Amino acid sequence: MLVAVQSPEGTKRIECRSNESIVSFLTKVKGAFNLDSTFTIYKERNRKIPLLSSDRKQLVNYGIKQGDTLYLTFQPTNSENKSSPEETSRRDSDVLSLEEDKVDTYLYKQNGSIQRERDPKLCQHGPKGKCVHCIPVEPYNEAYLHEQNIKHMSFHSYLRKLTGGIDKGKFAALENISCKIKDGCKEHLPWPQGICTKCQPSALTLNRQPYRHVDNVVFENPFLVERFLNYWRCTGHQRIGMLYGFYEPHKDVPLGIKATVTAIYEPPQEGSRDFLRLLPDEKAPLVDRIARELGLVKVGWIFTDLIPENLQKGTVKHIRNINSHFLSAQECIMAGYFQNKHPNPCKLSPDGYFGSKFVTICFTGDANQHAHMEGYQVSNQCMALVKDNCLLPTLDAPELAYVRESSNEQYVPDVFYKVKDSYGNEVIQVARPLPIEYLLVDVPVSTPNEPQFTFFADASRKPFPIENRLLDGQVQDFPHLVSYLRQFGPHQFLEAMSDFHLIIYLATMDLLPLMDDLGSLLEAIRNKDRELAAKWSKSERWATVEHLLDSEGTPPPPSENARDGTNDTSLWICRHCTFLNQPHTTTCEMCSLPQ
C-alpha cells in the first residue's frame, strides 16, 4: 500500500505493507527524505499520536491503511538544543496554532454554498421542494462563476474544491514550489559536479492560476488616491507607495476576500518620468509597528506610470493594453519579491504558508486616456521563480520575461509553457523568453459609493505633509507641524492626531521622537476614543511638545476677509481633471478651465 508522509520539506509517498513493523517503516521514511536529524512521525495533524519505534508494533496496530497521510516533524540532535517534553509540546503547539488572518479563520467556518431561488419555468415541485435546477451549488461551480462573470475563483473556494469529494481532500496538499537543489544529499558531489533525481527540482510547466488570494481592492475614499496622485501632477515624476489597510470578506464573490486600503505610505525613493528606484528605508519596521497597533497591515503596493497626452485637457497616454503589456517583466519580478516577503499563513500547507495576499496596483491611462488603477497579483509559480532567482527581465521587450539557464553557480530546472499553433494544437515551449500573461492574476480595483474615513479628512483644512516628498511646502518639519495643529480647536485633539503621516512623523522626529509613548494614542485613534486621546494629550511628553510648539511662535493672524468668512483658505479640486489647486486661483493650473 501507499502512505503519504508530509514534512516541512514536502510530501513523499512511501510504499509499505500493513503488517510492516514501525522500525522498518521509519527506516524507509528516513531514506526517502534523506534524513540525518532526529524526527517523529504522527498519525494525526495535531501531533497527538506519535508512531513509536518498535519491532513488535505494526502499522495496522495504529489503524494506518492505504492512502492515509502521516505527519513528520524534525527535532534537534545536539545536546545544547535538547528541550524538555513540555517545551517540545509547546513548540509543536505553536506550529499548529499558526496565526492566520482573521478573515481566513472566518471563511474556513462558512458553508460557502450558493443558494438559488425556485425557477418557475423549470421547477415542477412545491415551494418547499428542491430539484437540480434550484439546489444550492458549490462556490467553485464553473457555470455560476461564468454566469456572474467571475474570472478567478476565490482562494477559499479553491480550498473547498480540493477538500471536497468522497476523500474529503485526503490526497490534497498545498505544497510550495521549490526551484533549488535540496541540501544534504550525500550520494554525489555538490553541483556542478553532480546531481541526482532525489535532490533535483522538478521541471515546471506554467499554467494560468485558476484562483486568486484577493478578489477585490477598495480604496476607502478618493482623497487617498488624490493625495498620492498629486505628486505626479506637481512634478511629472512617477511615484511608489505602500498600501496599508485590512482584509475582510467580499460579499460579491463566493468565499471571497476584499482588501480595503486606508493609508498610503511613501518610502524613500528616486524617480523621474521614466524610472523609479526604491531606497533603503530605516523607518519601515517602525511604520509596520504603528500600522499593527492601529489594526492595519500592509496589503500591497502602488506605483504610477503616467505620461501626459494633452496638458490642456488633462489626458494621459494609453500605453498598457493587449497590444503592448499590462505589467512589465521587471514589475512582475518586483511583485513576486513583495509577495514572497508577505506570505499568506495557511494551516493546510506543511510549511505553514501558501501564496500571498499582497496586491500590486498600477496607476496608468485607460482607453479613454484618463488616469485609472489596475490591480494584479502574480501566481504562486511566479513567486517560486522569483524567490529562487530564476526569472529575469528582457532588455527591450517589457512584455517578456526570461528564465535563467543553469550555470556553475546555480542549477535552474526546465520551465515550459503551452501555446496553440495555427492548427489549434497545443505546443510546449521553453520559457526563454516567456510571455508574462502566464504569471498574472487580475484583481479589480474600486472606490465605494459612500466614502469611508479611518483617518480624519477635512477639505477645509490643509493636511499634514506626506513623508519623503522633497517638494517646496510638502516637507515634514516642525514649522509644518505647528501650522497643521493650529488649524484645530482645543476639543479636536483626536481629529488632529488621526493622520497616518502625522503619527509617523511624531514617532520619528529628530527633536523628540515619541514612538515609545504613542501606545495609548494609537489605541484611541483605532477605537475613536475621544476621552483616551484627551487623557494622552495631558501626558508629560506631549506637554514638552506643546512647549516646543509655543516657542516656535504662532502663525500670523488671519485677514479681516478671512474673519468674515469671505476668503476660503482651502485647496479646491478641479472637477474636470481633479487637479488640486491653490485657494487664490480661480482657474485650474493643470487644464486652465474655470473653477
Coordinates of C-alpha atoms in Angstrom, one line a residue:
M1 CA 0.0 0.0 0.0
L2 CA 1.0 3.7 -0.4
V3 CA 1.1 6.1 2.6
A4 CA 1.8 9.8 2.2
V5 CA 4.2 11.5 4.7
Q6 CA 4.1 15.3 5.0
S7 CA 7.1 17.2 6.2
P8 CA 8.3 20.8 6.2
E9 CA 10.3 19.9 3.1
G10 CA 7.4 18.4 1.1
T11 CA 5.4 15.2 0.8
K12 CA 6.6 11.7 -0.1
R13 CA 4.7 8.6 -1.0
I14 CA 6.0 5.6 0.9
E15 CA 5.3 2.0 -0.3
C16 CA 4.8 -0.3 2.6
R17 CA 2.7 -3.3 4.0
S18 CA 0.0 -3.1 6.6
N19 CA 1.9 -5.7 8.7
E20 CA 5.2 -3.9 8.4
S21 CA 7.0 -3.0 11.7
I22 CA 7.2 0.6 12.8
V23 CA 11.1 0.3 12.8
S24 CA 11.1 -0.8 9.2
F25 CA 8.7 1.9 8.2
L26 CA 10.7 4.6 9.9
T27 CA 13.8 3.4 8.1
K28 CA 12.0 3.8 4.7
V29 CA 10.9 7.3 5.7
K30 CA 14.5 8.2 6.7
G31 CA 15.8 7.0 3.3
A32 CA 13.0 8.7 1.3
F33 CA 13.7 12.1 3.0
N34 CA 17.4 11.6 3.3
L35 CA 17.3 12.5 7.0
D36 CA 20.3 12.8 9.3
S37 CA 18.5 14.5 12.2
T38 CA 16.0 13.0 14.7
F39 CA 12.4 13.0 13.6
T40 CA 9.0 11.9 14.8
I41 CA 6.0 10.8 12.7
Y42 CA 2.5 11.4 13.9
K43 CA -0.7 9.8 12.7
E44 CA -2.8 13.0 13.2
R45 CA -2.2 16.5 12.1
N46 CA -2.5 17.7 15.7
R47 CA 0.6 15.6 16.7
K48 CA -1.2 13.6 19.4
I49 CA -0.5 10.1 18.2
P50 CA 3.3 9.5 17.6
L51 CA 4.5 6.3 15.9
L52 CA 6.9 4.9 18.5
S53 CA 9.8 2.9 17.1
S54 CA 9.2 -0.7 17.9
D55 CA 9.8 -4.2 16.3
R56 CA 6.7 -5.6 17.8
K57 CA 4.2 -2.9 16.7
Q58 CA 3.0 -2.8 13.1
L59 CA 1.3 -0.2 11.0
V60 CA -2.0 -2.0 11.3
N61 CA -1.9 -1.5 15.1
Y62 CA -2.2 2.2 14.5
G63 CA -5.0 1.8 12.1
I64 CA -3.0 3.0 9.1
K65 CA -4.4 1.9 5.8
Q66 CA -4.0 2.6 2.1
G67 CA -4.0 6.3 1.2
D68 CA -3.6 7.7 4.7
T69 CA -1.4 10.8 5.4
L70 CA 1.1 10.9 8.2
Y71 CA 2.9 14.0 9.5
L72 CA 6.7 14.3 10.1
T73 CA 8.4 16.8 12.4
F74 CA 12.1 17.4 12.9
Q75 CA 13.8 17.5 16.3
P76 CA 17.3 18.9 17.2
T77 CA 20.1 16.3 17.7
N78 CA 22.8 18.2 19.5
S79 CA 22.6 18.3 23.3
E80 CA 22.6 22.1 23.6
N81 CA 19.4 22.3 21.7
K82 CA 17.6 19.5 23.6
S83 CA 14.4 20.6 25.2
S84 CA 12.1 19.2 27.8
P85 CA 8.9 17.3 26.7
E86 CA 6.9 20.4 27.8
E87 CA 9.0 22.6 25.6
T88 CA 8.7 20.2 22.7
S89 CA 4.9 20.0 23.1
R90 CA 4.7 23.8 23.3
R91 CA 6.8 24.1 20.1
D92 CA 4.6 21.7 18.3
S93 CA 1.5 23.6 19.6
D94 CA 3.0 26.8 18.2
V95 CA 3.3 25.2 14.8
L96 CA -0.3 24.0 14.9
S97 CA -1.7 27.3 16.3
L98 CA -0.5 29.2 13.3
E99 CA -1.8 32.7 13.5
E100 CA -3.9 33.0 10.3
D101 CA -5.6 36.2 9.2
K102 CA -9.0 36.7 10.9
V103 CA -10.7 36.7 7.5
D104 CA -9.3 33.2 6.7
T105 CA -10.4 31.9 10.1
Y106 CA -13.9 33.3 9.4
L107 CA -14.2 31.9 5.9
Y108 CA -13.0 28.4 7.0
K109 CA -16.1 28.2 9.1
Q110 CA -18.5 29.3 6.3
N111 CA -20.6 26.9 4.3
G112 CA -20.0 28.7 1.1
S113 CA -22.8 27.1 -0.8
I114 CA -24.7 29.4 -3.2
Q115 CA -28.4 29.4 -2.6
R116 CA -30.7 29.5 -5.7
E117 CA -34.3 30.5 -5.9
R118 CA -37.0 28.3 -7.3
D119 CA -37.2 28.7 -11.1
P120 CA -40.9 29.0 -12.1
K121 CA -40.3 27.6 -15.6
L122 CA -38.1 24.6 -14.8
C123 CA -39.0 23.6 -11.2
Q124 CA -42.1 21.4 -11.1
H125 CA -42.3 21.0 -7.3
G126 CA -43.8 22.8 -4.4
P127 CA -42.4 25.9 -2.7
K128 CA -40.5 23.8 -0.1
G129 CA -39.0 21.3 -2.5
K130 CA -35.7 21.2 -4.3
C131 CA -34.5 19.9 -7.6
V132 CA -31.5 20.0 -9.8
H133 CA -32.5 23.5 -11.0
C134 CA -32.6 25.1 -7.6
I135 CA -30.5 23.2 -5.2
P136 CA -27.5 25.1 -3.8
V137 CA -24.3 24.9 -5.8
E138 CA -20.7 24.9 -4.6
P139 CA -18.7 28.2 -4.6
Y140 CA -16.4 26.8 -7.3
N141 CA -19.2 25.9 -9.7
E142 CA -17.9 26.8 -13.1
A143 CA -21.3 27.6 -14.6
Y144 CA -22.1 30.0 -11.8
L145 CA -18.7 31.7 -12.0
H146 CA -19.2 32.2 -15.7
E147 CA -22.7 33.5 -15.3
Q148 CA -21.5 36.1 -12.7
N149 CA -18.5 37.0 -14.9
I150 CA -16.0 35.9 -12.1
K151 CA -12.8 35.3 -13.9
H152 CA -10.9 33.6 -11.0
M153 CA -12.5 31.7 -8.1
S154 CA -11.6 32.8 -4.6
F155 CA -8.8 31.0 -2.7
H156 CA -11.2 29.6 -0.2
S157 CA -13.5 28.3 -3.0
Y158 CA -10.3 26.6 -4.3
L159 CA -9.7 25.0 -0.9
R160 CA -13.3 23.9 -0.8
K161 CA -12.8 22.2 -4.2
L162 CA -9.6 20.5 -3.0
T163 CA -11.1 19.2 0.2
G164 CA -14.5 18.2 -1.3
G165 CA -15.5 14.9 -2.8
I166 CA -15.5 11.4 -1.3
D167 CA -12.0 11.5 0.0
K168 CA -12.5 14.9 1.7
G169 CA -9.2 16.2 0.5
K170 CA -7.1 13.3 1.9
F171 CA -4.8 13.5 -1.0
A172 CA -4.8 17.3 -1.4
A173 CA -1.6 19.0 -0.4
L174 CA -0.8 22.7 -0.7
E175 CA 2.9 22.3 -1.4
N176 CA 5.1 25.3 -2.2
I177 CA 7.2 25.1 -5.3
S178 CA 10.9 25.0 -4.9
C179 CA 13.4 25.5 -7.8
K180 CA 16.5 24.8 -5.7
I181 CA 18.6 21.7 -5.2
K182 CA 17.8 20.1 -1.9
D183 CA 20.6 20.3 0.6
G184 CA 22.2 17.4 2.4
C185 CA 22.4 14.8 -0.4
K186 CA 25.5 12.6 0.1
E187 CA 25.1 10.4 -2.9
H188 CA 27.1 12.7 -5.2
L189 CA 29.4 15.7 -5.3
P190 CA 27.9 19.2 -4.9
W191 CA 26.6 21.0 -8.0
P192 CA 28.0 21.4 -10.7
Q193 CA 30.0 18.2 -10.2
G194 CA 26.9 16.1 -9.7
I195 CA 23.1 15.9 -9.1
C196 CA 20.6 13.1 -8.6
T197 CA 16.9 12.7 -9.0
K198 CA 16.3 12.8 -5.2
C199 CA 17.6 16.4 -4.8
Q200 CA 16.9 17.7 -8.3
P201 CA 13.9 20.1 -8.5
S202 CA 11.2 19.0 -10.9
A203 CA 10.6 20.7 -14.2
L204 CA 7.9 23.3 -14.1
T205 CA 5.1 23.8 -16.7
L206 CA 3.4 27.2 -16.3
N207 CA -0.4 27.3 -16.0
R208 CA -2.7 30.2 -15.6
Q209 CA -3.7 30.2 -11.9
P210 CA -7.5 29.5 -11.6
Y211 CA -7.8 31.2 -8.2
R212 CA -6.7 34.4 -6.5
H213 CA -6.0 35.2 -2.9
V214 CA -7.6 38.6 -3.0
D215 CA -10.8 39.2 -5.1
N216 CA -11.1 43.0 -4.8
V217 CA -9.1 46.0 -3.7
V218 CA -11.1 49.0 -2.4
F219 CA -9.6 52.5 -1.5
E220 CA -12.0 53.6 1.2
N221 CA -12.2 57.2 -0.2
P222 CA -11.0 59.2 -3.2
F223 CA -9.0 61.6 -1.0
L224 CA -6.3 58.8 -0.6
V225 CA -5.8 58.5 -4.3
E226 CA -5.8 62.2 -5.0
R227 CA -3.1 62.9 -2.4
F228 CA -0.9 60.2 -3.9
L229 CA -1.5 61.3 -7.4
N230 CA -0.8 64.9 -6.6
Y231 CA 2.9 64.3 -6.5
W232 CA 2.9 63.3 -10.2
R233 CA 0.7 66.3 -11.0
C234 CA 3.2 68.6 -9.4
T235 CA 6.4 67.1 -10.7
G236 CA 5.6 64.8 -13.6
H237 CA 7.7 62.1 -11.9
Q238 CA 6.5 58.6 -11.1
R239 CA 5.8 57.5 -7.5
I240 CA 5.6 54.4 -5.4
G241 CA 3.5 53.9 -2.3
M242 CA 2.9 51.1 0.2
L243 CA -0.8 50.3 0.9
Y244 CA -2.0 49.8 4.5
G245 CA -5.4 48.5 5.4
F246 CA -7.2 45.3 6.3
Y247 CA -8.8 42.2 4.8
E248 CA -12.5 41.4 5.1
P249 CA -15.0 39.0 3.4
H250 CA -16.1 40.1 -0.1
K251 CA -19.8 39.6 -0.4
D252 CA -19.9 39.7 -4.2
V253 CA -17.6 36.7 -4.7
P254 CA -18.3 33.3 -3.0
L255 CA -15.9 32.9 -0.1
G256 CA -14.0 35.9 -1.4
I257 CA -11.6 38.3 0.3
K258 CA -11.5 42.1 -0.1
A259 CA -8.5 44.3 0.7
T260 CA -9.6 47.7 2.0
V261 CA -6.9 50.4 1.8
T262 CA -6.9 53.1 4.5
A263 CA -3.5 54.8 4.1
I264 CA -0.6 55.1 1.6
Y265 CA 2.9 55.3 2.9
E266 CA 5.5 56.7 0.5
P267 CA 9.0 55.2 1.2
P268 CA 12.3 56.9 0.3
Q269 CA 12.7 56.7 -3.5
E270 CA 14.2 58.3 -6.6
G271 CA 12.0 58.9 -9.6
S272 CA 11.7 60.7 -12.9
R273 CA 9.3 60.5 -15.9
D274 CA 10.7 57.1 -17.0
F275 CA 12.1 55.3 -13.9
L276 CA 11.6 54.6 -10.2
R277 CA 14.1 53.3 -7.7
L278 CA 13.3 52.4 -4.1
L279 CA 15.9 53.4 -1.5
P280 CA 16.7 51.7 1.9
D281 CA 14.1 52.6 4.4
E282 CA 15.2 52.5 8.1
K283 CA 11.7 53.5 9.2
A284 CA 9.9 50.6 7.5
P285 CA 9.8 48.3 10.7
L286 CA 8.5 51.2 12.7
V287 CA 5.8 52.1 10.2
D288 CA 4.7 48.4 10.2
R289 CA 4.6 48.5 14.0
I290 CA 2.5 51.7 14.0
A291 CA 0.1 50.2 11.5
R292 CA -0.2 47.0 13.5
E293 CA -1.1 48.9 16.7
L294 CA -3.8 50.7 14.6
G295 CA -5.2 47.4 13.5
L296 CA -3.8 47.6 10.0
V297 CA -1.4 45.5 7.9
K298 CA 0.5 46.1 4.7
V299 CA -1.8 44.8 1.9
G300 CA 0.0 45.9 -1.3
W301 CA 2.0 48.5 -3.2
I302 CA 1.0 51.1 -5.8
F303 CA 3.0 52.9 -8.5
T304 CA 2.3 55.3 -11.2
D305 CA 3.1 55.0 -14.9
L306 CA 1.5 58.2 -16.3
I307 CA 2.7 60.2 -19.4
P308 CA 0.7 63.3 -20.3
E309 CA -1.1 63.3 -23.6
N310 CA -2.7 66.8 -23.6
L311 CA -2.0 69.1 -20.7
Q312 CA -4.9 71.4 -21.6
K313 CA -7.4 68.5 -21.5
G314 CA -5.7 66.7 -18.6
T315 CA -5.4 63.4 -20.6
V316 CA -2.7 60.8 -20.4
K317 CA -1.4 58.2 -22.8
H318 CA -2.9 54.7 -23.0
I319 CA 0.3 52.7 -23.1
R320 CA -0.7 49.5 -21.3
N321 CA -3.0 47.3 -23.3
I322 CA -3.3 43.9 -25.0
N323 CA -1.1 45.0 -27.8
S324 CA 1.8 46.0 -25.5
H325 CA 1.8 44.8 -21.9
F326 CA -0.2 45.1 -18.7
L327 CA 2.7 44.7 -16.3
S328 CA 6.4 44.6 -17.4
A329 CA 8.6 41.7 -16.5
Q330 CA 10.5 43.8 -14.1
E331 CA 7.3 44.8 -12.3
C332 CA 6.3 41.1 -12.2
I333 CA 9.6 40.3 -10.5
M334 CA 9.0 43.2 -8.1
A335 CA 5.5 42.0 -7.3
G336 CA 6.9 38.4 -6.7
Y337 CA 9.5 39.8 -4.4
F338 CA 6.9 41.7 -2.3
Q339 CA 4.6 38.6 -2.3
N340 CA 7.4 36.4 -1.0
K341 CA 8.1 38.9 1.8
H342 CA 4.4 38.8 2.8
P343 CA 3.4 35.1 2.6
N344 CA -0.2 34.0 3.3
P345 CA -0.4 31.9 6.5
C346 CA -2.2 28.7 5.7
K347 CA -2.8 25.7 8.1
L348 CA -3.3 23.3 5.2
S349 CA 0.3 23.7 4.0
P350 CA 3.1 21.8 5.6
D351 CA 5.3 24.9 5.5
G352 CA 2.6 27.0 7.3
Y353 CA 2.2 29.4 4.4
F354 CA 0.9 29.3 0.8
G355 CA 0.8 32.1 -1.7
S356 CA 0.3 35.7 -0.7
K357 CA -2.5 38.3 -0.3
F358 CA -0.1 41.2 -1.3
V359 CA -1.5 43.1 -4.3
T360 CA 0.0 45.3 -7.0
I361 CA -1.8 48.4 -8.2
C362 CA -0.7 50.3 -11.3
F363 CA -1.9 53.9 -11.9
T364 CA -1.9 54.3 -15.7
G365 CA -4.0 55.6 -18.5
D366 CA -7.1 53.8 -19.8
A367 CA -8.6 53.6 -23.3
N368 CA -10.3 56.9 -22.7
Q369 CA -6.9 58.5 -21.8
H370 CA -8.0 59.0 -18.2
A371 CA -5.9 58.0 -15.2
H372 CA -7.2 54.9 -13.6
M373 CA -6.0 52.0 -11.4
E374 CA -5.4 48.4 -12.5
G375 CA -4.8 45.6 -9.9
Y376 CA -2.8 42.4 -10.2
Q377 CA -1.1 39.6 -8.3
V378 CA 1.5 37.2 -9.7
S379 CA 0.9 33.5 -9.5
N380 CA 2.5 31.1 -6.9
Q381 CA 4.6 29.7 -9.8
C382 CA 6.0 33.2 -10.4
M383 CA 6.6 33.7 -6.7
A384 CA 8.7 30.5 -6.7
L385 CA 10.7 31.5 -9.8
V386 CA 11.4 34.9 -8.2
K387 CA 12.3 33.5 -4.8
D388 CA 14.9 31.2 -6.2
N389 CA 16.3 33.8 -8.5
C390 CA 15.3 32.1 -11.8
L391 CA 13.5 34.9 -13.5
L392 CA 15.0 37.8 -15.4
P393 CA 13.5 40.8 -17.4
T394 CA 14.3 41.2 -21.1
L395 CA 16.3 44.2 -22.4
D396 CA 13.9 45.6 -25.0
A397 CA 10.6 43.8 -24.6
P398 CA 8.8 44.6 -21.3
E399 CA 6.0 42.0 -22.0
L400 CA 8.5 39.2 -22.0
A401 CA 10.5 37.6 -19.1
Y402 CA 13.4 35.1 -19.4
V403 CA 14.2 32.1 -17.3
R404 CA 17.9 31.7 -16.4
E405 CA 19.9 28.9 -17.8
S406 CA 21.8 26.6 -15.4
S407 CA 25.4 27.7 -14.6
N408 CA 28.2 26.5 -12.4
E409 CA 26.8 28.7 -9.6
Q410 CA 23.1 27.7 -9.9
Y411 CA 21.0 24.9 -11.2
V412 CA 17.8 26.0 -12.8
P413 CA 15.0 23.5 -13.6
D414 CA 13.4 23.4 -17.0
V415 CA 10.4 25.7 -17.3
F416 CA 7.8 25.3 -20.1
Y417 CA 4.5 26.9 -21.1
K418 CA 1.8 25.8 -23.6
V419 CA 0.6 27.7 -26.7
K420 CA -1.7 26.8 -29.5
D421 CA -0.3 26.6 -33.1
S422 CA -2.1 27.7 -36.2
Y423 CA -3.9 24.3 -36.3
G424 CA -5.2 24.7 -32.8
N425 CA -2.9 22.1 -31.3
E426 CA -1.1 22.7 -28.0
V427 CA 2.6 23.1 -28.3
I428 CA 5.0 23.1 -25.4
Q429 CA 7.6 25.9 -25.5
V430 CA 10.7 26.5 -23.4
A431 CA 10.3 29.7 -21.3
R432 CA 13.1 31.6 -22.9
P433 CA 11.5 34.0 -23.4
L434 CA 8.2 33.8 -21.6
P435 CA 5.0 35.9 -22.0
I436 CA 4.2 37.4 -18.6
E437 CA 0.5 36.8 -19.1
Y438 CA 1.1 33.3 -17.8
L439 CA 2.2 34.8 -14.5
L440 CA -0.5 37.4 -13.9
V441 CA -3.8 37.3 -12.0
D442 CA -6.2 40.2 -12.4
V443 CA -7.6 41.9 -9.3
P444 CA -10.4 44.5 -9.6
V445 CA -9.8 47.9 -8.0
S446 CA -12.6 50.3 -6.9
T447 CA -13.7 53.0 -4.5
P448 CA -17.0 52.8 -2.6
N449 CA -20.1 54.8 -3.5
E450 CA -20.1 56.2 0.1
P451 CA -16.6 57.1 1.2
Q452 CA -15.3 55.8 4.5
F453 CA -12.6 57.5 6.6
T454 CA -10.5 55.5 9.0
F455 CA -8.4 58.7 9.5
F456 CA -9.8 62.2 9.7
A457 CA -10.0 64.2 6.5
D458 CA -11.5 67.7 6.0
A459 CA -11.3 69.6 2.7
S460 CA -11.3 72.9 4.7
R461 CA -8.1 72.1 6.4
K462 CA -4.6 71.6 4.9
P463 CA -3.5 68.0 5.6
F464 CA -0.1 67.2 7.2
P465 CA 2.6 66.7 4.5
I466 CA 3.4 63.2 3.3
E467 CA 6.7 61.7 4.2
N468 CA 9.8 61.6 1.9
R469 CA 8.4 64.3 -0.5
L470 CA 11.2 66.7 -1.3
L471 CA 9.0 69.4 -2.6
D472 CA 8.5 73.0 -1.6
G473 CA 5.8 73.2 1.0
Q474 CA 5.5 69.4 1.3
V475 CA 8.4 68.6 3.7
Q476 CA 7.7 67.2 7.1
D477 CA 9.3 69.5 9.6
F478 CA 8.4 71.3 12.9
P479 CA 7.1 74.5 11.3
H480 CA 4.6 72.4 9.3
L481 CA 3.6 70.6 12.5
V482 CA 2.9 74.0 14.1
S483 CA 0.8 75.3 11.2
Y484 CA -1.1 72.0 11.0
L485 CA -2.0 71.8 14.7
R486 CA -3.1 75.5 14.8
Q487 CA -6.0 74.5 12.4
F488 CA -7.7 72.6 15.2
G489 CA -9.6 73.7 18.3
P490 CA -8.9 72.6 21.9
H491 CA -11.6 69.9 21.7
Q492 CA -10.4 68.5 18.4
F493 CA -7.3 66.7 19.5
L494 CA -8.5 63.3 18.3
E495 CA -9.2 64.7 14.9
A496 CA -5.8 66.4 14.7
M497 CA -4.0 63.2 15.6
S498 CA -5.9 61.0 13.3
D499 CA -3.5 61.3 10.4
F500 CA -1.2 58.4 9.4
H501 CA 1.5 60.6 8.1
L502 CA 1.5 62.8 11.2
I503 CA 1.8 59.8 13.5
I504 CA 4.9 58.5 11.6
Y505 CA 6.4 62.0 11.9
L506 CA 5.7 62.2 15.7
A507 CA 7.2 58.7 16.2
T508 CA 10.4 59.6 14.3
M509 CA 11.0 63.3 14.6
D510 CA 14.6 64.2 15.4
L511 CA 13.8 66.7 18.1
L512 CA 11.7 64.5 20.4
P513 CA 10.7 61.0 19.0
L514 CA 7.5 59.8 20.7
M515 CA 7.3 56.2 19.5
D516 CA 7.6 54.6 22.9
D517 CA 4.8 56.9 24.2
L518 CA 2.3 56.5 21.5
G519 CA 0.6 53.3 22.7
S520 CA -2.5 55.0 24.3
L521 CA -2.8 57.5 21.5
L522 CA -2.8 54.7 18.8
E523 CA -5.4 52.8 20.8
A524 CA -7.6 56.0 21.0
I525 CA -7.3 56.5 17.2
R526 CA -8.1 52.9 16.5
N527 CA -11.2 52.9 18.7
K528 CA -12.0 56.6 18.1
D529 CA -11.9 57.2 21.8
R530 CA -12.0 60.9 22.4
E531 CA -11.6 60.6 26.2
L532 CA -8.5 58.5 25.9
A533 CA -7.0 60.9 23.4
A534 CA -7.7 63.8 25.7
K535 CA -6.1 61.9 28.6
W536 CA -2.9 61.3 26.5
S537 CA -2.8 65.0 25.5
K538 CA -2.2 65.8 29.2
S539 CA 0.9 63.5 29.4
E540 CA 4.3 64.9 30.3
R541 CA 5.8 64.0 26.9
W542 CA 3.1 65.8 24.9
A543 CA 3.4 68.8 27.3
T544 CA 7.0 69.0 26.2
V545 CA 6.0 69.0 22.6
E546 CA 3.4 71.7 23.3
H547 CA 6.1 73.8 24.9
L548 CA 8.3 73.5 21.8
L549 CA 5.3 74.4 19.7
D550 CA 4.7 77.6 21.7
S551 CA 8.4 78.5 21.4
E552 CA 8.1 78.1 17.7
G553 CA 5.6 81.0 17.6
T554 CA 2.1 81.4 16.3
P555 CA 1.2 81.9 12.7
P556 CA 0.2 85.4 11.5
P557 CA -3.4 86.4 12.3
P558 CA -6.0 85.9 9.5
S559 CA -7.1 88.9 7.5
E560 CA -10.4 90.7 8.0
N561 CA -11.9 89.0 5.0
A562 CA -10.9 85.6 6.4
R563 CA -12.6 86.6 9.7
D564 CA -15.7 87.5 7.8
G565 CA -15.6 84.1 6.0
T566 CA -15.3 85.6 2.5
N567 CA -11.8 84.2 1.9
D568 CA -11.7 80.4 1.8
T569 CA -8.1 79.2 2.6
S570 CA -8.7 75.6 1.5
L571 CA -7.5 74.0 -1.6
W572 CA -10.0 73.1 -4.3
I573 CA -10.2 70.2 -6.7
C574 CA -10.8 70.8 -10.4
R575 CA -14.0 68.9 -11.5
H576 CA -12.5 68.5 -15.0
C577 CA -9.1 66.9 -14.3
T578 CA -9.2 66.5 -10.5
F579 CA -6.0 68.6 -10.0
L580 CA -5.6 70.1 -6.5
N581 CA -5.3 73.9 -6.9
Q582 CA -4.2 76.7 -4.5
P583 CA -7.0 78.7 -2.9
H584 CA -6.1 82.0 -4.5
T585 CA -6.6 80.7 -8.1
T586 CA -9.9 80.8 -10.0
T587 CA -8.7 78.7 -13.0
C588 CA -7.1 75.2 -12.9
E589 CA -3.3 75.3 -13.1
M590 CA -3.4 72.0 -15.0
C591 CA -6.2 72.3 -17.5
S592 CA -6.8 76.1 -17.4
L593 CA -10.6 75.6 -17.0
P594 CA -12.5 77.8 -14.6
Q595 CA -13.4 76.7 -11.1

